[in-house]
XYZ file of C-alpha atoms in Angstrom:
599
model
C 18.942 25.538 21.129
C 18.954 23.173 18.030
C 16.108 20.337 19.155
C 17.378 16.941 19.116
C 15.534 13.279 19.324
C 16.250 10.063 19.702
C 14.243 9.199 16.301
C 12.850 11.602 13.916
C 10.004 10.265 11.197
C 9.491 12.093 8.239
C 6.109 11.807 6.908
C 2.795 11.608 9.065
C 1.025 9.065 7.252
C 0.372 5.515 7.795
C 3.249 4.033 7.924
C 4.972 7.354 9.618
C 2.509 7.001 12.423
C 2.810 2.838 12.743
C 6.282 3.598 12.946
C 6.134 6.050 15.915
C 3.587 3.848 17.636
C 5.953 0.703 17.460
C 8.936 3.040 18.660
C 6.765 4.218 21.804
C 5.763 0.739 22.644
C 9.482 -1.057 21.925
C 11.262 1.627 24.380
C 8.986 4.193 25.849
C 11.758 6.141 27.017
C 12.894 7.038 23.334
C 11.797 10.602 22.391
C 10.253 10.705 18.624
C 9.633 13.857 16.411
C 7.358 13.146 13.538
C 8.028 15.728 10.803
C 5.384 16.127 8.345
C 4.518 18.850 5.357
C 0.859 18.419 5.485
C -1.210 17.841 8.970
C -1.165 14.065 9.488
C -4.756 13.577 8.502
C -4.331 15.416 5.274
C -1.472 12.694 4.472
C -2.124 10.701 1.209
C -2.942 7.215 3.289
C -6.363 8.947 4.143
C -7.633 8.562 -0.127
C -7.013 4.992 -0.097
C -10.503 3.458 -0.537
C -10.528 -0.194 -1.228
C -9.047 -2.073 1.343
C -6.370 -4.105 3.415
C -5.303 -7.727 2.349
C -4.585 -10.132 5.245
C -5.908 -13.833 5.307
C -8.736 -14.596 7.405
C -11.611 -16.558 5.824
C -11.308 -20.176 6.239
C -10.915 -21.084 2.850
C -7.634 -19.201 2.193
C -4.032 -19.647 3.486
C -0.996 -17.859 4.104
C 0.728 -19.954 1.169
C -1.845 -18.971 -1.539
C -1.654 -14.856 -0.454
C 2.163 -15.101 -0.817
C 2.086 -16.876 -3.915
C -0.611 -14.621 -5.124
C 1.887 -11.566 -4.440
C 4.947 -13.287 -6.010
C 3.475 -14.588 -9.045
C 1.449 -10.877 -9.322
C 5.156 -9.312 -8.810
C 6.322 -11.127 -11.873
C 8.798 -12.881 -9.563
C 10.561 -9.977 -8.854
C 9.238 -10.067 -5.209
C 11.862 -10.990 -2.446
C 10.098 -14.198 -1.246
C 11.515 -13.792 2.663
C 9.945 -10.247 2.727
C 6.715 -11.338 1.289
C 6.748 -14.271 4.012
C 6.946 -11.857 6.746
C 4.421 -9.620 5.291
C 1.978 -11.911 4.883
C 2.127 -13.646 8.261
C 2.198 -10.126 9.980
C -0.834 -8.536 7.946
C -3.673 -10.154 9.721
C -1.855 -9.499 13.051
C -1.624 -5.631 12.258
C -4.908 -5.252 10.844
C -6.438 -7.115 13.955
C -4.370 -4.958 16.188
C -6.301 -1.785 14.213
C -9.660 -3.569 15.201
C -8.540 -3.334 18.714
C -7.479 0.204 18.422
C -11.003 1.097 16.386
C -10.973 0.650 13.188
C -14.636 0.137 12.094
C -14.043 -3.029 9.680
C -17.135 -3.539 7.910
C -19.085 -6.499 8.954
C -20.651 -9.348 7.766
C -24.456 -10.230 9.129
C -23.090 -12.813 11.635
C -20.628 -9.934 13.230
C -17.237 -11.277 11.271
C -14.898 -8.964 9.494
C -16.190 -8.796 6.028
C -13.747 -9.157 3.215
C -14.020 -8.720 -0.643
C -12.148 -9.926 -3.741
C -9.355 -7.479 -5.172
C -7.503 -7.869 -8.327
C -4.847 -10.490 -8.676
C -5.858 -12.359 -5.566
C -7.556 -15.451 -5.773
C -9.359 -15.511 -2.799
C -11.452 -13.074 -0.717
C -8.943 -11.621 1.560
C -9.271 -7.858 1.742
C -10.581 -6.015 4.764
C -12.697 -3.040 4.164
C -14.146 -0.067 6.031
C -17.007 0.440 3.285
C -14.699 2.351 0.592
C -13.138 5.064 2.763
C -10.470 2.152 4.370
C -7.427 4.446 4.258
C -9.422 7.171 5.896
C -10.665 4.834 8.658
C -7.141 3.469 8.765
C -5.331 6.967 9.521
C -7.740 8.010 11.665
C -6.795 5.032 14.318
C -3.567 5.405 14.021
C -3.447 9.023 14.457
C -5.703 8.815 17.645
C -3.826 6.073 18.809
C -0.350 8.024 18.522
C -1.745 10.950 20.650
C -1.732 8.605 24.048
C 2.153 8.528 23.526
C 3.640 11.420 25.513
C 6.794 11.058 23.885
C 6.015 12.181 20.275
C 6.520 15.723 19.198
C 4.552 16.539 15.979
C 6.186 19.332 13.440
C 3.099 19.631 11.374
C 3.863 21.658 8.254
C 7.407 21.493 8.016
C 8.999 20.425 5.130
C 12.498 18.557 5.225
C 14.966 19.713 2.551
C 18.297 17.718 3.610
C 19.683 14.946 5.575
C 22.228 15.464 8.186
C 25.097 13.017 7.316
C 28.395 12.796 9.181
C 30.721 10.080 9.897
C 28.916 7.768 7.115
C 25.952 7.897 9.248
C 22.426 9.743 9.345
C 22.023 11.724 12.322
C 18.818 13.769 11.592
C 17.031 16.742 9.196
C 17.098 20.359 8.256
C 13.522 21.457 7.878
C 11.747 24.516 6.675
C 8.891 25.723 9.073
C 6.176 26.892 6.367
C 4.546 28.784 9.035
C 7.475 31.303 9.804
C 9.942 30.102 7.177
C 12.719 29.616 9.369
C 15.200 26.787 8.715
C 16.162 24.592 11.095
C 17.971 21.234 12.241
C 16.426 18.344 14.065
C 19.061 16.137 15.159
C 18.409 12.673 15.801
C 20.473 9.246 16.363
C 18.184 7.492 13.557
C 15.744 8.770 10.857
C 12.982 6.962 9.365
C 11.851 8.097 5.870
C 7.723 7.723 5.324
C 7.038 10.322 2.575
C 4.845 7.948 0.278
C 5.790 7.885 -3.680
C 6.033 10.267 -6.505
C 2.956 10.126 -8.790
C 3.163 14.130 -9.367
C 6.401 12.997 -11.737
C 3.467 12.051 -14.315
C 0.850 14.524 -15.521
C -2.265 12.246 -14.857
C -2.015 10.519 -11.458
C -4.334 9.596 -8.632
C -1.774 11.008 -6.293
C -2.257 14.027 -4.124
C -0.368 17.177 -4.774
C 1.926 16.367 -2.194
C 3.513 13.146 -3.409
C 6.378 14.532 -5.348
C 9.106 11.809 -4.316
C 10.546 13.818 -1.294
C 11.697 11.094 0.819
C 13.111 9.013 -2.085
C 15.366 11.933 -3.390
C 16.563 12.578 0.191
C 17.687 9.416 0.467
C 19.152 9.016 -3.391
C 20.975 12.600 -2.719
C 22.832 11.292 0.610
C 23.825 8.218 -0.592
C 21.110 5.708 -0.247
C 20.654 3.736 -3.322
C 16.940 3.323 -4.610
C 15.780 0.322 -5.813
C 13.273 -0.613 -9.157
C 11.981 2.704 -10.120
C 11.276 1.597 -13.469
C 7.949 0.147 -12.084
C 5.215 2.253 -12.057
C 1.729 1.278 -11.696
C -0.970 2.672 -13.409
C -4.602 1.875 -12.170
C -6.903 0.997 -14.933
C -9.789 3.082 -13.644
C -9.283 6.854 -12.956
C -11.401 9.353 -13.954
C -11.020 11.513 -16.643
C -9.281 14.972 -16.484
C -8.989 14.843 -12.493
C -7.264 11.705 -12.146
C -9.515 10.694 -9.311
C -9.432 6.862 -8.397
C -12.508 4.842 -8.723
C -11.210 2.113 -6.492
C -10.946 -1.217 -7.224
C -13.610 -2.676 -4.792
C -16.124 -1.106 -7.550
C -15.041 -4.205 -9.779
C -14.591 -6.776 -6.530
C -18.481 -5.902 -6.312
C -18.851 -6.802 -9.467
C -18.654 -4.090 -12.207
C -17.797 -4.769 -15.518
C -15.362 -2.810 -17.621
C -16.885 -1.902 -21.265
C -15.532 -0.598 -24.506
C -17.304 1.493 -27.048
C -19.473 -1.407 -28.299
C -20.289 -2.207 -24.865
C -18.274 -5.480 -24.979
C -16.451 -6.645 -21.509
C -13.291 -6.805 -23.528
C -11.238 -7.945 -20.696
C -12.246 -11.397 -22.112
C -9.850 -11.289 -24.972
C -6.755 -10.791 -22.820
C -5.897 -13.930 -21.151
C -6.930 -12.777 -17.572
C -9.546 -15.680 -16.904
C -13.240 -15.852 -17.323
C -16.042 -14.413 -15.285
C -17.210 -16.699 -12.421
C -20.374 -16.900 -10.297
C -20.364 -15.076 -7.276
C -18.363 -14.587 -5.303
C -16.330 -12.851 -8.472
C -12.315 -13.512 -6.959
C -11.606 -15.242 -10.451
C -13.406 -12.599 -12.758
C -11.247 -10.992 -15.455
C -12.218 -7.377 -14.086
C -10.223 -8.518 -11.487
C -6.751 -9.082 -13.039
C -3.707 -7.532 -11.931
C -3.322 -3.730 -12.777
C -0.405 -3.924 -15.118
C -2.419 -6.210 -17.201
C -5.652 -4.305 -17.166
C -3.963 -0.956 -17.967
C -2.175 -2.904 -20.865
C -5.269 -4.378 -21.924
C -6.704 -0.454 -22.333
C -3.991 0.205 -24.671
C -4.242 -2.782 -26.999
C -8.396 -1.445 -27.113
C -7.099 1.992 -27.956
C -4.907 0.734 -30.805
C -7.883 -1.070 -32.354
C -10.375 1.903 -32.321
C -12.605 0.250 -29.563
C -12.050 3.223 -26.893
C -14.225 6.535 -26.840
C -12.097 9.536 -27.481
C -12.628 12.457 -24.837
C -11.036 15.725 -24.598
C -9.228 14.228 -21.823
C -8.356 11.148 -23.632
C -9.455 8.197 -24.427
C -11.505 6.227 -21.902
C -13.717 2.991 -21.678
C -16.808 2.508 -19.214
C -17.031 1.353 -16.106
C -20.458 -0.088 -15.559
C -21.822 -0.595 -12.260
C -25.980 -0.443 -12.864
C -26.567 -3.585 -12.074
C -25.428 -3.718 -9.053
C -28.179 -1.741 -8.030
C -28.878 1.621 -5.713
C -29.017 -0.453 -2.453
C -25.354 -2.370 -2.905
C -23.969 0.372 -4.341
C -25.097 2.619 -1.087
C -23.818 -0.093 1.376
C -20.302 -0.957 -0.201
C -19.200 1.903 -2.256
C -21.025 5.058 -1.227
C -17.849 6.935 -1.968
C -17.578 6.074 -5.907
C -21.267 7.219 -5.816
C -20.290 10.421 -4.221
C -17.100 11.179 -6.305
C -18.879 10.251 -9.632
C -21.984 12.789 -8.432
C -19.616 15.626 -7.707
C -16.557 15.375 -10.140
C -18.360 13.909 -13.269
C -22.205 14.881 -12.865
C -23.100 11.375 -13.083
C -24.515 8.704 -11.035
C -23.339 5.180 -11.326
C -26.715 3.901 -10.199
C -27.972 4.795 -14.005
C -24.993 5.931 -15.684
C -21.832 4.482 -16.997
C -18.624 5.743 -15.628
C -15.702 7.055 -17.889
C -12.349 5.606 -16.920
C -8.783 5.595 -17.921
C -5.288 4.036 -16.544
C -3.688 6.388 -14.563
C -0.339 6.431 -12.667
C -0.845 4.980 -9.218
C 1.877 3.426 -7.481
C 5.786 3.410 -6.963
C 6.738 -0.339 -7.042
C 10.358 1.291 -6.136
C 11.431 2.974 -3.875
C 14.591 3.649 -1.036
C 16.756 0.299 -0.990
C 15.959 -1.084 2.322
C 16.176 -4.368 4.131
C 13.344 -6.647 5.445
C 13.553 -4.503 8.803
C 13.270 -1.042 6.829
C 16.939 -0.435 7.183
C 19.440 1.381 4.125
C 22.544 0.433 3.303
C 22.980 4.137 4.953
C 23.503 3.813 8.548
C 21.033 5.555 10.898
C 18.541 5.671 7.655
C 15.461 3.942 7.643
C 12.189 4.119 5.222
C 8.680 2.129 5.340
C 5.595 2.540 3.188
C 5.559 3.666 -0.700
C 8.563 5.260 -0.274
C 10.470 2.448 0.687
C 11.622 -0.961 -1.719
C 11.681 -3.681 0.740
C 10.671 -5.388 -1.595
C 7.292 -7.306 -1.668
C 5.806 -5.891 -4.768
C 8.052 -6.421 -7.058
C 7.394 -5.843 -10.784
C 3.419 -5.259 -9.810
C 1.545 -4.547 -6.824
C -1.315 -5.965 -5.954
C -4.341 -4.295 -5.120
C -5.101 -4.116 -1.557
C -1.093 -5.058 -0.158
C -0.495 -1.428 0.134
C -2.061 -0.581 3.009
C -1.001 -3.607 5.289
C 2.368 -3.223 3.909
C 2.555 0.644 5.590
C 1.862 -1.458 8.858
C 3.403 -4.342 8.766
C 6.949 -2.336 7.782
C 5.952 0.881 9.311
C 6.033 -1.350 12.229
C 8.981 -3.291 11.486
C 10.931 0.286 10.644
C 9.912 1.470 14.283
C 11.404 -1.388 16.153
C 14.470 -1.436 14.549
C 14.735 2.234 14.365
C 14.213 1.988 17.986
C 16.877 -0.947 18.773
C 19.242 1.438 16.653
C 18.744 4.337 18.810
C 19.057 3.103 21.870
C 22.488 1.828 21.311
C 23.953 4.413 19.057
C 26.377 6.957 20.389
C 25.056 10.717 20.562
C 25.120 12.841 17.821
C 28.060 14.943 16.594
C 27.546 18.500 17.313
C 29.831 19.342 14.387
C 26.817 17.877 12.061
C 24.786 21.132 12.849
C 26.974 22.719 10.730
C 25.265 21.648 7.797
C 22.253 23.619 8.483
C 24.016 26.734 7.692
C 25.163 25.256 4.851
C 21.456 24.491 3.753
C 20.421 27.497 4.526
C 22.886 29.484 2.761
C 21.573 27.077 -0.508
C 18.140 27.487 0.054
C 18.365 31.475 0.432
C 20.729 31.572 -2.900
C 18.703 29.152 -5.093
C 15.180 30.523 -4.043
C 15.775 34.022 -2.883
C 19.015 35.017 -4.163
C 18.799 35.321 -8.291
C 15.833 36.569 -10.747
C 15.460 33.559 -12.997
C 13.831 33.215 -16.250
C 12.418 30.030 -16.049
C 8.705 29.312 -14.391
C 8.230 26.413 -12.246
C 4.908 25.343 -13.883
C 6.481 25.353 -17.268
C 9.002 22.898 -16.312
C 7.064 20.919 -14.010
C 4.688 20.394 -17.006
C 7.401 19.770 -19.604
C 8.970 16.996 -17.084
C 5.481 15.237 -16.577
C 5.063 15.119 -20.686
C 8.296 13.941 -21.124
C 7.832 10.958 -18.452
C 4.195 10.251 -19.938
C 6.077 10.238 -23.499
C 8.784 8.115 -22.355
C 7.694 5.808 -19.718
C 4.510 5.023 -19.861
C 2.619 1.754 -20.049
C 4.677 0.565 -22.991
C 8.742 1.993 -23.359
C 11.244 1.565 -25.591
C 14.997 2.578 -25.842
C 14.478 5.315 -28.276
C 12.010 7.331 -26.231
C 13.601 6.372 -23.060
C 16.785 7.683 -24.278
C 15.354 10.999 -25.395
C 13.407 11.356 -22.317
C 17.177 11.113 -20.392
C 18.164 13.999 -22.636
C 15.431 15.736 -22.336
C 15.360 15.864 -18.189
C 19.130 16.840 -18.591
C 18.173 20.159 -20.524
C 15.546 20.506 -17.603
C 17.831 19.871 -14.851
C 20.013 22.792 -16.332
C 16.985 25.384 -17.157
C 15.944 24.453 -13.398
C 19.145 26.466 -12.514
C 17.286 29.506 -13.907
C 14.010 29.373 -12.021
C 12.274 32.679 -11.235
C 10.983 32.782 -7.643
C 8.850 36.206 -7.515
C 7.182 35.339 -3.772
C 9.794 36.942 -1.456
C 7.797 36.177 1.831
C 8.666 33.658 4.155
C 4.974 32.575 5.908
C 3.598 29.520 3.550
C 5.574 30.590 0.765
C 4.074 27.886 -1.410
C 6.244 29.279 -4.495
C 9.333 28.013 -2.958
C 7.706 25.023 -1.681
C 6.987 24.078 -5.359
C 10.336 24.929 -6.639
C 12.140 22.482 -3.965
C 9.547 19.803 -5.346
C 10.324 19.887 -8.537
C 13.964 19.731 -7.853
C 13.025 16.379 -5.941
C 10.860 15.091 -8.888
C 13.531 15.587 -11.547
C 15.818 13.436 -9.507
C 13.428 11.083 -9.289
C 12.311 11.141 -12.470
C 16.297 10.816 -13.872
C 16.574 7.708 -11.843
C 13.102 6.430 -13.175
C 14.407 6.573 -17.034
C 18.131 5.262 -16.019
C 16.537 1.962 -14.700
C 14.038 1.614 -17.545
C 16.877 1.899 -19.786
C 18.820 -0.577 -18.645
C 16.341 -3.150 -17.790
C 15.778 -4.584 -21.336
C 13.182 -6.967 -20.587
C 9.287 -6.560 -19.926
C 8.170 -8.015 -16.825
C 5.229 -6.660 -15.019
C 4.310 -2.887 -15.020
C 7.619 -2.473 -17.286
C 7.080 -3.080 -20.628
C 9.421 -2.818 -23.323
C 8.336 -3.228 -26.716
C 11.844 -3.829 -28.216
C 12.306 -6.507 -25.604
C 8.598 -8.083 -25.659
C 9.820 -10.949 -23.603
C 10.512 -11.551 -19.572
C 14.403 -12.814 -19.516
C 14.977 -14.421 -16.107
C 18.613 -14.870 -17.257
C 19.518 -11.356 -17.327
C 16.715 -9.682 -15.207
C 15.430 -11.626 -12.500
C 17.270 -8.641 -10.538
C 16.465 -5.756 -9.152
C 18.040 -2.555 -10.474
C 19.783 -0.241 -7.776
C 20.234 3.066 -8.958
C 23.152 5.494 -6.948
C 23.829 9.122 -7.556
C 27.412 10.129 -9.072
C 28.970 13.118 -7.670
C 28.293 15.335 -10.893
C 24.608 14.869 -10.565
C 24.581 11.564 -12.850
C 23.009 8.377 -12.103
C 24.625 4.807 -12.584
C 22.290 1.350 -12.643
C 23.531 -2.140 -11.131
C 21.298 -5.085 -10.530
C 21.612 -7.500 -7.437
C 19.703 -10.726 -7.132
C 16.198 -11.475 -6.130
C 15.461 -13.509 -2.887
C 14.121 -16.783 -3.812
C 12.883 -19.109 -1.112
C 10.137 -21.776 -2.235
C 8.366 -20.233 -5.095
C 10.588 -20.752 -8.590
C 9.935 -18.503 -11.487
C 6.921 -19.096 -13.034
C 4.215 -18.233 -15.978
C 1.692 -15.811 -14.312
C -1.761 -17.462 -15.025
C -5.162 -16.169 -14.155
C -8.044 -18.148 -13.373
C -6.609 -21.067 -11.871
C -5.127 -22.271 -8.469
C -2.009 -21.451 -6.822
C 0.670 -24.308 -7.056
C 1.646 -24.796 -3.642
C 5.300 -23.770 -2.786
C 8.358 -25.914 -3.258
C 11.908 -25.464 -1.784
C 14.148 -23.729 -3.996
C 17.443 -22.454 -4.068
C 18.087 -19.328 -6.314
C 20.668 -20.862 -8.840
C 23.722 -18.534 -9.744
C 22.632 -16.469 -12.847
C 24.530 -13.944 -14.842
C 23.063 -10.101 -14.029
C 22.826 -7.459 -16.526
C 26.328 -5.008 -16.188
C 25.756 -1.671 -14.813
C 24.961 1.251 -16.815
C 25.298 4.882 -16.356
C 23.219 7.378 -17.318
């Protein structure tokens, strides 16, 4: 018998678990399934280190957090969504406190906050430097008290069930047995995280392969702002492991091969006495990553077998502070670099970290496809615009996970029953999987295609882009899509067939990569993390707009644009090291938008 629920959540990380809790609290009578390709505590939320932003300090304000987010996103953020996010973030963080999250404390017992990149006030809550680990533990243990939640751990969703214009469930593979199963539902929420593995050098875990984005894209929902890819300025060479921004928040310096704090040359403000919330090391991530490239072009970086690096210097902080505030940084450096930041410099370089783009949703997490919702990094609501500020992502998955959960609960409570005919799509999907993954003997290796895709993306859509490289990337991805049809699957077992999973993930990644290049080619300006050397200026007349990438019937994609929602903060210059202006009433003027482009 086909299992059926009121709501199916795809993804068991922070956004998925927060959405599940919200559904159970909104309507305890609803049945909920959480389908995750890994055990929930192995979701990528667990690796977030630095903290979660929420206004709590007496010298901070809601408007200042809103402005920092909007200006940091280079005015591509939807301001109504940012306002809702900033108002609700402290409430969500306090709710986690009541559920048992062990926030770090000041000596007087108050919740401790630290500075973070692009934030002009200290507003980042943290649990040492294992914030995501403690948040995910808290959400997971809280979710266990709701009897209406059923978990499908280590199940991999391959298709959305869509009939009569609405999403009515999923098709998934039980990785333990290889069984293909339909799971029907009145509503589906995608919370599968980002797609960092489309690039060769990333802080993302191996599971971050754009699954939810591609599922929505193939079902007919557009992807939004996919050209905006955030590089984090401090990843370890070779592994890509993240050295959290908290290391710089506590006073770390970035220095070039001459021992010079080079960021003072890049209009990121000047060093300030403690607290260091305006220091140049805490400029926004896009600016810091771009500054690294400029230093490399000037010959001021250090060449290593794993690319050029600069150094992060924590030695002046002292062993006591490092052990108290960033112990995990010391552990990572000891284990993966064989160095001790108490005494040694840490080699770092920019690494792909976060996707500002994702599945197009409204402020409640609803997509244009009825019955389909999304939250977390898989979604684009959009509060991050062209560049996400550090420590905004963890509260984002809480705020919009809860919003999507409540909206899906309301939708499911009123939706008509699932049409039994939709289950026939499981047979189609089962046949496709058998034919594509078991029914032929191809010549192409999965690892080879994945490596070529990643190198193509790095070369064409890295920190700096230009039309010739982007067009070349589009052509190469098309060739890779054609070669994918001839992949070889040598493992024909059914139990935990990792080769089959890798093949499916590669298919998802190729579609996501195609959408990124199409959106980047269509945006002929430089804004935030999207830097076009052939269009170096920001162009608000043509491109103060979100890009929407939709899939055509032949597998190609088309790009359209829609206006950004502006409420009180008119577009201005991104300035760091100065106070934020107060919001003023402002109505979005009619402006010409760029025409759609087919790629």
